[in-house]
Amino acid sequence: MRFLFMSDTHFTSHKDKKPSIWFNRLLMNKWDEIKEKVISEISELKPDVIIHCGDFTQFGTAEDFAYGKSILDAIGIEWYAVPGNHDAFNEVVKKEMRRQFVITDGSSFCYSRIFGKIAIAFLDVCVSKSDLLFSIDESSLNWLESFLNENSGKIVFLVCHIPIQHSAVISECGTFVDNGLPSKGKIFSIYFYETIGQIENVNIIRKIIDQHKNVKIVFSGHWHINSLHISNDVHYKIVPSICSYPCEVVVVDSDDDKIRIYNESIGLSDLQKESLIIEWNNTWVAGTQETRNIVIPIN
């Protein structure tokens, strides 16, 4: 079975907005130009399911959600998503996602889908505590533990937006320009770790994962980088953004004896060039070969 993971599309119907800056330029204002290319390239990869790791929208509006939904619907393949911090500006996008994925149990945003021997849990870790601090609510944590117990005989993928294993980011090395001054990427990443996109109760989630050996991979986005960290045999994979360098998706092929995870270009070379700020030397966000092509044996 083939899964395709994408993240941080920042869909918006407001085309008058200038590109944002993250590690490189975030070209969310280019979707009208690139959507047909993205639709055709993803269709050619022939995934069975598409999974979005959050920051579906740029401004968290119903209009932005409808615009992004129209693009994914045009691919004609079953798709699912979790909310990101940009989707959590208000409750609009989460309400739209609840309707889209028929989430009716309780107030928490958590749901699951079963694909043969693989069970996928979708978790909202973007319950805002402040502008820079998030959490996952207690009812979602209880739901996750029950889900893992009920699916002890299956391979489990977890999907959330903010990574729950920060050392994946800190282990990378690059250069970032902050207020006009270059900073080493590792130092800047530690700054991220301390201040930006932190999950308040992340240690509780990690403890639950470590207690359930059926969790094989945790997929997330948020950082707009390609990265991999392995802890206690769990693969923590950060999925890069489509509309900022390296403009890629992640493909996961599963068969009876292995899971293969690899990054795939979707033919946006012009967008890659426009997004990449060469003088910042941030090509490191594309990751190393070891983080771009992984095989996990299934015992």
mmCIF file of C-alpha atoms in Angstrom:
data_model
loop_
_atom_site.group_PDB
_atom_site.id
_atom_site.type_symbol
_atom_site.label_atom_id
_atom_site.label_comp_id
_atom_site.label_asym_id
_atom_site.label_seq_id
_atom_site.Cartn_x
_atom_site.Cartn_y
_atom_site.Cartn_z
ATOM 1 C CA MET A 1 0.000 0.000 0.000
ATOM 2 C CA ARG A 2 1.229 3.494 -0.784
ATOM 3 C CA PHE A 3 0.714 6.520 1.470
ATOM 4 C CA LEU A 4 1.672 10.044 0.432
ATOM 5 C CA PHE A 5 2.435 12.559 3.170
ATOM 6 C CA MET A 6 2.463 16.299 2.587
ATOM 7 C CA SER A 7 2.686 19.217 4.978
ATOM 8 C CA ASP A 8 2.610 22.981 5.400
ATOM 9 C CA THR A 9 0.817 23.839 2.185
ATOM 10 C CA HIS A 10 -0.422 27.105 3.752
ATOM 11 C CA PHE A 11 -3.290 27.212 1.267
ATOM 12 C CA THR A 12 -4.787 30.669 0.894
ATOM 13 C CA SER A 13 -7.195 32.350 -1.460
ATOM 14 C CA HIS A 14 -5.501 35.721 -0.745
ATOM 15 C CA LYS A 15 -3.095 36.021 -3.650
ATOM 16 C CA ASP A 16 -2.134 39.617 -2.863
ATOM 17 C CA LYS A 17 -0.088 38.512 0.144
ATOM 18 C CA LYS A 18 3.682 38.643 -0.124
ATOM 19 C CA PRO A 19 5.722 35.468 0.490
ATOM 20 C CA SER A 20 6.542 34.791 4.113
ATOM 21 C CA ILE A 21 10.055 34.011 5.308
ATOM 22 C CA TRP A 22 10.956 30.953 7.328
ATOM 23 C CA PHE A 23 14.179 29.076 6.588
ATOM 24 C CA ASN A 24 13.574 30.195 2.996
ATOM 25 C CA ARG A 25 10.725 31.948 1.193
ATOM 26 C CA LEU A 26 7.297 30.437 1.787
ATOM 27 C CA LEU A 27 5.474 30.830 -1.530
ATOM 28 C CA MET A 28 1.893 30.234 -0.433
ATOM 29 C CA ASN A 29 0.817 32.945 -2.893
ATOM 30 C CA LYS A 30 1.827 30.712 -5.830
ATOM 31 C CA TRP A 31 -0.866 28.066 -5.521
ATOM 32 C CA ASP A 32 -2.900 29.298 -8.496
ATOM 33 C CA GLU A 33 0.237 28.854 -10.621
ATOM 34 C CA ILE A 34 1.351 25.467 -9.304
ATOM 35 C CA LYS A 35 -1.835 23.634 -8.353
ATOM 36 C CA GLU A 36 -2.304 21.843 -11.690
ATOM 37 C CA LYS A 37 1.319 20.674 -11.609
ATOM 38 C CA VAL A 38 0.947 19.434 -8.044
ATOM 39 C CA ILE A 39 -2.305 17.632 -8.870
ATOM 40 C CA SER A 40 -0.803 15.877 -11.911
ATOM 41 C CA GLU A 41 2.489 14.949 -10.223
ATOM 42 C CA ILE A 42 0.806 13.502 -7.141
ATOM 43 C CA SER A 43 -1.643 11.601 -9.338
ATOM 44 C CA GLU A 44 1.303 10.047 -11.204
ATOM 45 C CA LEU A 45 2.730 8.764 -7.919
ATOM 46 C CA LYS A 46 -0.511 6.757 -7.532
ATOM 47 C CA PRO A 47 -0.891 6.861 -3.742
ATOM 48 C CA ASP A 48 -3.753 4.970 -2.151
ATOM 49 C CA VAL A 49 -4.148 7.642 0.538
ATOM 50 C CA ILE A 50 -2.943 11.236 1.011
ATOM 51 C CA ILE A 51 -2.198 12.474 4.528
ATOM 52 C CA HIS A 52 -1.624 16.121 5.386
ATOM 53 C CA CYS A 53 0.474 16.943 8.480
ATOM 54 C CA GLY A 54 -1.009 20.363 9.209
ATOM 55 C CA ASP A 55 -0.796 24.053 8.438
ATOM 56 C CA PHE A 56 -3.321 23.208 5.773
ATOM 57 C CA THR A 57 -4.198 26.927 5.575
ATOM 58 C CA GLN A 58 -2.231 30.133 5.928
ATOM 59 C CA PHE A 59 -4.766 32.298 7.756
ATOM 60 C CA GLY A 60 -7.125 29.733 9.295
ATOM 61 C CA THR A 61 -10.234 30.903 7.438
ATOM 62 C CA ALA A 62 -13.107 28.964 5.916
ATOM 63 C CA GLU A 63 -12.164 30.432 2.522
ATOM 64 C CA ASP A 64 -8.600 29.148 2.807
ATOM 65 C CA PHE A 65 -9.834 25.696 3.820
ATOM 66 C CA ALA A 66 -12.280 25.536 0.907
ATOM 67 C CA TYR A 67 -9.524 26.593 -1.496
ATOM 68 C CA GLY A 68 -7.146 23.884 -0.264
ATOM 69 C CA LYS A 69 -9.901 21.276 -0.173
ATOM 70 C CA SER A 70 -10.705 21.988 -3.827
ATOM 71 C CA ILE A 71 -7.074 21.265 -4.773
ATOM 72 C CA LEU A 72 -6.842 17.980 -2.849
ATOM 73 C CA ASP A 73 -10.292 16.891 -4.013
ATOM 74 C CA ALA A 74 -9.164 17.447 -7.613
ATOM 75 C CA ILE A 75 -6.487 14.756 -7.168
ATOM 76 C CA GLY A 76 -9.329 12.283 -6.731
ATOM 77 C CA ILE A 77 -7.686 10.294 -3.939
ATOM 78 C CA GLU A 78 -8.871 9.758 -0.364
ATOM 79 C CA TRP A 79 -7.199 12.301 1.946
ATOM 80 C CA TYR A 80 -6.979 13.145 5.632
ATOM 81 C CA ALA A 81 -5.391 15.940 7.687
ATOM 82 C CA VAL A 82 -4.565 17.220 11.158
ATOM 83 C CA PRO A 83 -4.692 20.885 12.204
ATOM 84 C CA GLY A 84 -1.512 22.952 12.378
ATOM 85 C CA ASN A 85 -0.817 26.103 14.351
ATOM 86 C CA HIS A 86 -1.884 28.257 11.375
ATOM 87 C CA ASP A 87 -5.160 26.314 11.279
ATOM 88 C CA ALA A 88 -5.690 27.038 14.983
ATOM 89 C CA PHE A 89 -5.943 30.839 14.731
ATOM 90 C CA ASN A 90 -9.642 30.308 15.430
ATOM 91 C CA GLU A 91 -11.993 27.319 15.456
ATOM 92 C CA VAL A 92 -13.120 27.651 11.831
ATOM 93 C CA VAL A 93 -10.690 25.229 10.165
ATOM 94 C CA LYS A 94 -10.999 22.651 12.933
ATOM 95 C CA LYS A 95 -14.782 22.779 12.525
ATOM 96 C CA GLU A 96 -14.400 22.273 8.782
ATOM 97 C CA MET A 97 -12.053 19.335 9.378
ATOM 98 C CA ARG A 98 -14.482 17.809 11.864
ATOM 99 C CA ARG A 99 -17.150 17.937 9.197
ATOM 100 C CA GLN A 100 -14.793 16.610 6.518
ATOM 101 C CA PHE A 101 -13.582 13.626 8.559
ATOM 102 C CA VAL A 102 -16.815 13.019 10.509
ATOM 103 C CA ILE A 103 -15.321 13.643 13.956
ATOM 104 C CA THR A 104 -18.296 13.605 16.292
ATOM 105 C CA ASP A 105 -17.020 12.113 19.570
ATOM 106 C CA GLY A 106 -16.419 14.668 22.300
ATOM 107 C CA SER A 107 -14.729 18.030 22.066
ATOM 108 C CA SER A 108 -11.231 16.752 21.231
ATOM 109 C CA PHE A 109 -9.882 16.599 17.701
ATOM 110 C CA CYS A 110 -8.621 13.032 17.329
ATOM 111 C CA TYR A 111 -9.651 10.295 14.939
ATOM 112 C CA SER A 112 -8.295 7.178 13.276
ATOM 113 C CA ARG A 113 -8.388 5.158 10.085
ATOM 114 C CA ILE A 114 -7.457 1.524 9.485
ATOM 115 C CA PHE A 115 -5.726 0.445 6.268
ATOM 116 C CA GLY A 116 -5.259 -3.303 6.441
ATOM 117 C CA LYS A 117 -2.465 -4.025 8.916
ATOM 118 C CA ILE A 118 -1.720 -0.320 9.404
ATOM 119 C CA ALA A 119 -3.669 1.826 11.882
ATOM 120 C CA ILE A 120 -3.259 5.608 11.745
ATOM 121 C CA ALA A 121 -4.021 7.977 14.611
ATOM 122 C CA PHE A 122 -4.544 11.662 13.815
ATOM 123 C CA LEU A 123 -3.902 13.993 16.753
ATOM 124 C CA ASP A 124 -4.364 17.703 17.303
ATOM 125 C CA VAL A 125 -1.341 18.941 19.254
ATOM 126 C CA CYS A 126 -2.128 22.582 18.436
ATOM 127 C CA VAL A 127 -4.387 23.489 21.324
ATOM 128 C CA SER A 128 -3.027 26.987 21.872
ATOM 129 C CA LYS A 129 -1.755 27.972 25.312
ATOM 130 C CA SER A 130 -0.047 31.124 24.025
ATOM 131 C CA ASP A 131 1.375 32.396 20.731
ATOM 132 C CA LEU A 132 4.336 30.012 21.024
ATOM 133 C CA LEU A 133 3.142 27.260 23.344
ATOM 134 C CA PHE A 134 0.711 24.444 22.507
ATOM 135 C CA SER A 135 -0.610 21.265 24.097
ATOM 136 C CA ILE A 136 -2.658 18.148 23.517
ATOM 137 C CA ASP A 137 -5.689 17.916 25.773
ATOM 138 C CA GLU A 138 -6.194 15.188 28.344
ATOM 139 C CA SER A 139 -9.116 13.546 26.581
ATOM 140 C CA SER A 140 -6.999 13.168 23.430
ATOM 141 C CA LEU A 141 -4.201 11.576 25.459
ATOM 142 C CA ASN A 142 -6.709 9.110 26.926
ATOM 143 C CA TRP A 143 -8.057 8.433 23.449
ATOM 144 C CA LEU A 144 -4.540 7.779 22.138
ATOM 145 C CA GLU A 145 -3.751 5.275 24.867
ATOM 146 C CA SER A 146 -7.021 3.408 24.251
ATOM 147 C CA PHE A 147 -6.418 3.428 20.498
ATOM 148 C CA LEU A 148 -2.933 1.938 20.897
ATOM 149 C CA ASN A 149 -4.224 -0.752 23.244
ATOM 150 C CA GLU A 150 -7.054 -1.657 20.872
ATOM 151 C CA ASN A 151 -4.653 -1.896 17.931
ATOM 152 C CA SER A 152 -1.797 -3.721 19.647
ATOM 153 C CA GLY A 153 -1.614 -6.211 16.795
ATOM 154 C CA LYS A 154 -1.272 -3.580 14.061
ATOM 155 C CA ILE A 155 1.498 -1.294 12.858
ATOM 156 C CA VAL A 156 0.641 2.207 14.057
ATOM 157 C CA PHE A 157 1.479 5.532 12.439
ATOM 158 C CA LEU A 158 0.842 8.696 14.454
ATOM 159 C CA VAL A 159 0.225 11.971 12.620
ATOM 160 C CA CYS A 160 0.487 15.384 14.280
ATOM 161 C CA HIS A 161 1.702 18.824 13.263
ATOM 162 C CA ILE A 162 4.341 19.973 15.744
ATOM 163 C CA PRO A 163 7.124 17.377 16.145
ATOM 164 C CA ILE A 164 7.161 15.610 19.476
ATOM 165 C CA GLN A 165 10.843 14.737 19.144
ATOM 166 C CA HIS A 166 12.708 18.059 18.934
ATOM 167 C CA SER A 167 16.227 16.635 18.751
ATOM 168 C CA ALA A 168 15.514 15.862 15.094
ATOM 169 C CA VAL A 169 15.637 19.599 14.487
ATOM 170 C CA ILE A 170 18.575 20.320 16.753
ATOM 171 C CA SER A 171 20.696 17.639 15.069
ATOM 172 C CA GLU A 172 20.605 19.469 11.741
ATOM 173 C CA CYS A 173 23.171 22.093 10.800
ATOM 174 C CA GLY A 174 22.734 25.159 8.618
ATOM 175 C CA THR A 175 22.718 28.927 8.634
ATOM 176 C CA PHE A 176 19.798 31.224 9.256
ATOM 177 C CA VAL A 177 19.674 35.009 8.987
ATOM 178 C CA ASP A 178 18.038 36.564 12.033
ATOM 179 C CA ASN A 179 17.475 40.337 11.948
ATOM 180 C CA GLY A 180 19.974 40.607 9.132
ATOM 181 C CA LEU A 181 22.689 38.656 10.969
ATOM 182 C CA PRO A 182 23.663 35.068 10.089
ATOM 183 C CA SER A 183 23.331 32.529 12.878
ATOM 184 C CA LYS A 184 24.421 28.921 12.910
ATOM 185 C CA GLY A 185 21.433 26.684 12.249
ATOM 186 C CA LYS A 186 22.130 24.503 15.250
ATOM 187 C CA ILE A 187 22.072 27.523 17.563
ATOM 188 C CA PHE A 188 18.940 28.857 15.928
ATOM 189 C CA SER A 189 17.297 25.433 16.214
ATOM 190 C CA ILE A 190 18.019 25.358 19.923
ATOM 191 C CA TYR A 191 16.320 28.752 20.094
ATOM 192 C CA PHE A 192 13.332 27.159 18.335
ATOM 193 C CA TYR A 193 13.370 24.307 20.806
ATOM 194 C CA GLU A 194 13.242 26.695 23.733
ATOM 195 C CA THR A 195 10.644 29.143 22.424
ATOM 196 C CA ILE A 196 8.760 28.271 19.247
ATOM 197 C CA GLY A 197 6.191 25.559 18.681
ATOM 198 C CA GLN A 198 6.733 23.753 21.950
ATOM 199 C CA ILE A 199 4.128 21.255 23.177
ATOM 200 C CA GLU A 200 3.596 21.839 26.891
ATOM 201 C CA ASN A 201 2.859 18.207 27.802
ATOM 202 C CA VAL A 202 5.038 16.555 25.157
ATOM 203 C CA ASN A 203 6.679 14.240 27.709
ATOM 204 C CA ILE A 204 3.321 12.577 28.373
ATOM 205 C CA ILE A 205 2.893 11.793 24.680
ATOM 206 C CA ARG A 206 6.413 10.386 24.483
ATOM 207 C CA LYS A 207 5.760 8.187 27.512
ATOM 208 C CA ILE A 208 2.604 6.766 25.939
ATOM 209 C CA ILE A 209 4.481 6.035 22.701
ATOM 210 C CA ASP A 210 7.379 4.371 24.515
ATOM 211 C CA GLN A 211 4.959 2.097 26.362
ATOM 212 C CA HIS A 212 3.382 0.823 23.124
ATOM 213 C CA LYS A 213 5.760 -1.006 20.805
ATOM 214 C CA ASN A 214 3.245 -1.035 17.954
ATOM 215 C CA VAL A 215 4.040 2.629 17.171
ATOM 216 C CA LYS A 216 6.533 2.530 14.298
ATOM 217 C CA ILE A 217 6.491 6.046 12.811
ATOM 218 C CA VAL A 218 5.413 9.507 13.995
ATOM 219 C CA PHE A 219 4.850 11.936 11.112
ATOM 220 C CA SER A 220 4.804 15.688 11.637
ATOM 221 C CA GLY A 221 5.493 18.956 9.816
ATOM 222 C CA HIS A 222 5.767 22.513 11.165
ATOM 223 C CA TRP A 223 9.508 23.080 10.649
ATOM 224 C CA HIS A 224 9.462 23.040 6.811
ATOM 225 C CA ILE A 225 12.466 20.718 6.809
ATOM 226 C CA ASN A 226 13.180 17.112 5.966
ATOM 227 C CA SER A 227 14.413 15.325 9.069
ATOM 228 C CA LEU A 228 14.476 11.972 10.815
ATOM 229 C CA HIS A 229 15.176 10.971 14.390
ATOM 230 C CA ILE A 230 15.021 7.428 15.781
ATOM 231 C CA SER A 231 14.319 6.859 19.467
ATOM 232 C CA ASN A 232 13.377 3.541 21.108
ATOM 233 C CA ASP A 233 12.863 2.063 17.602
ATOM 234 C CA VAL A 234 10.295 4.754 16.735
ATOM 235 C CA HIS A 235 11.014 6.760 13.574
ATOM 236 C CA TYR A 236 10.137 10.450 13.996
ATOM 237 C CA LYS A 237 9.827 11.829 10.474
ATOM 238 C CA ILE A 238 9.376 15.538 9.725
ATOM 239 C CA VAL A 239 7.685 16.124 6.358
ATOM 240 C CA PRO A 240 8.887 19.227 4.440
ATOM 241 C CA SER A 241 6.681 21.937 2.995
ATOM 242 C CA ILE A 242 5.443 21.757 -0.579
ATOM 243 C CA CYS A 243 5.574 25.519 -1.127
ATOM 244 C CA SER A 244 9.016 26.228 0.313
ATOM 245 C CA TYR A 245 12.348 24.630 -0.510
ATOM 246 C CA PRO A 246 12.770 21.663 -1.070
ATOM 247 C CA CYS A 247 9.105 21.510 -2.263
ATOM 248 C CA GLU A 248 8.714 17.763 -1.701
ATOM 249 C CA VAL A 249 6.327 15.115 -0.446
ATOM 250 C CA VAL A 250 7.092 11.905 1.446
ATOM 251 C CA VAL A 251 6.035 8.532 0.051
ATOM 252 C CA VAL A 252 5.544 5.495 2.288
ATOM 253 C CA ASP A 253 5.342 2.076 0.653
ATOM 254 C CA SER A 254 4.281 -0.807 2.868
ATOM 255 C CA ASP A 255 4.370 -4.507 2.041
ATOM 256 C CA ASP A 256 4.511 -7.749 4.031
ATOM 257 C CA ASP A 257 8.114 -7.465 5.222
ATOM 258 C CA LYS A 258 9.126 -3.790 5.189
ATOM 259 C CA ILE A 259 8.109 -0.152 5.161
ATOM 260 C CA ARG A 260 10.027 2.155 2.832
ATOM 261 C CA ILE A 261 9.952 5.929 3.418
ATOM 262 C CA TYR A 262 11.399 8.285 0.837
ATOM 263 C CA ASN A 263 11.173 11.899 -0.299
ATOM 264 C CA GLU A 264 9.819 12.601 -3.751
ATOM 265 C CA SER A 265 10.122 15.749 -5.839
ATOM 266 C CA ILE A 266 6.886 16.883 -7.450
ATOM 267 C CA GLY A 267 8.478 18.755 -10.332
ATOM 268 C CA LEU A 268 8.518 22.258 -8.879
ATOM 269 C CA SER A 269 12.087 23.173 -9.841
ATOM 270 C CA ASP A 270 11.184 26.808 -10.571
ATOM 271 C CA LEU A 271 9.495 27.110 -7.196
ATOM 272 C CA GLN A 272 12.510 25.524 -5.495
ATOM 273 C CA LYS A 273 14.787 28.139 -7.050
ATOM 274 C CA GLU A 274 12.485 30.997 -6.118
ATOM 275 C CA SER A 275 12.061 29.779 -2.550
ATOM 276 C CA LEU A 276 15.726 29.069 -1.807
ATOM 277 C CA ILE A 277 17.637 32.078 -0.489
ATOM 278 C CA ILE A 278 21.091 30.995 -1.606
ATOM 279 C CA GLU A 279 23.020 33.497 0.484
ATOM 280 C CA TRP A 280 21.463 32.061 3.642
ATOM 281 C CA ASN A 281 23.000 28.654 2.862
ATOM 282 C CA ASN A 282 19.859 26.835 4.009
ATOM 283 C CA THR A 283 20.001 23.901 1.595
ATOM 284 C CA TRP A 284 20.411 21.803 4.761
ATOM 285 C CA VAL A 285 16.619 21.836 5.179
ATOM 286 C CA ALA A 286 16.469 19.150 2.454
ATOM 287 C CA GLY A 287 18.181 16.723 4.838
ATOM 288 C CA THR A 288 20.799 14.063 4.248
ATOM 289 C CA GLN A 289 20.506 10.885 2.204
ATOM 290 C CA GLU A 290 20.054 8.933 5.446
ATOM 291 C CA THR A 291 16.961 11.017 6.274
ATOM 292 C CA ARG A 292 15.532 10.869 2.756
ATOM 293 C CA ASN A 293 15.438 7.117 2.140
ATOM 294 C CA ILE A 294 14.601 4.771 5.005
ATOM 295 C CA VAL A 295 13.662 1.101 5.150
ATOM 296 C CA ILE A 296 12.026 -0.292 8.294
ATOM 297 C CA PRO A 297 11.860 -4.113 8.491
ATOM 298 C CA ILE A 298 8.606 -5.563 9.785
ATOM 299 C CA ASN A 299 9.216 -8.366 12.274
#
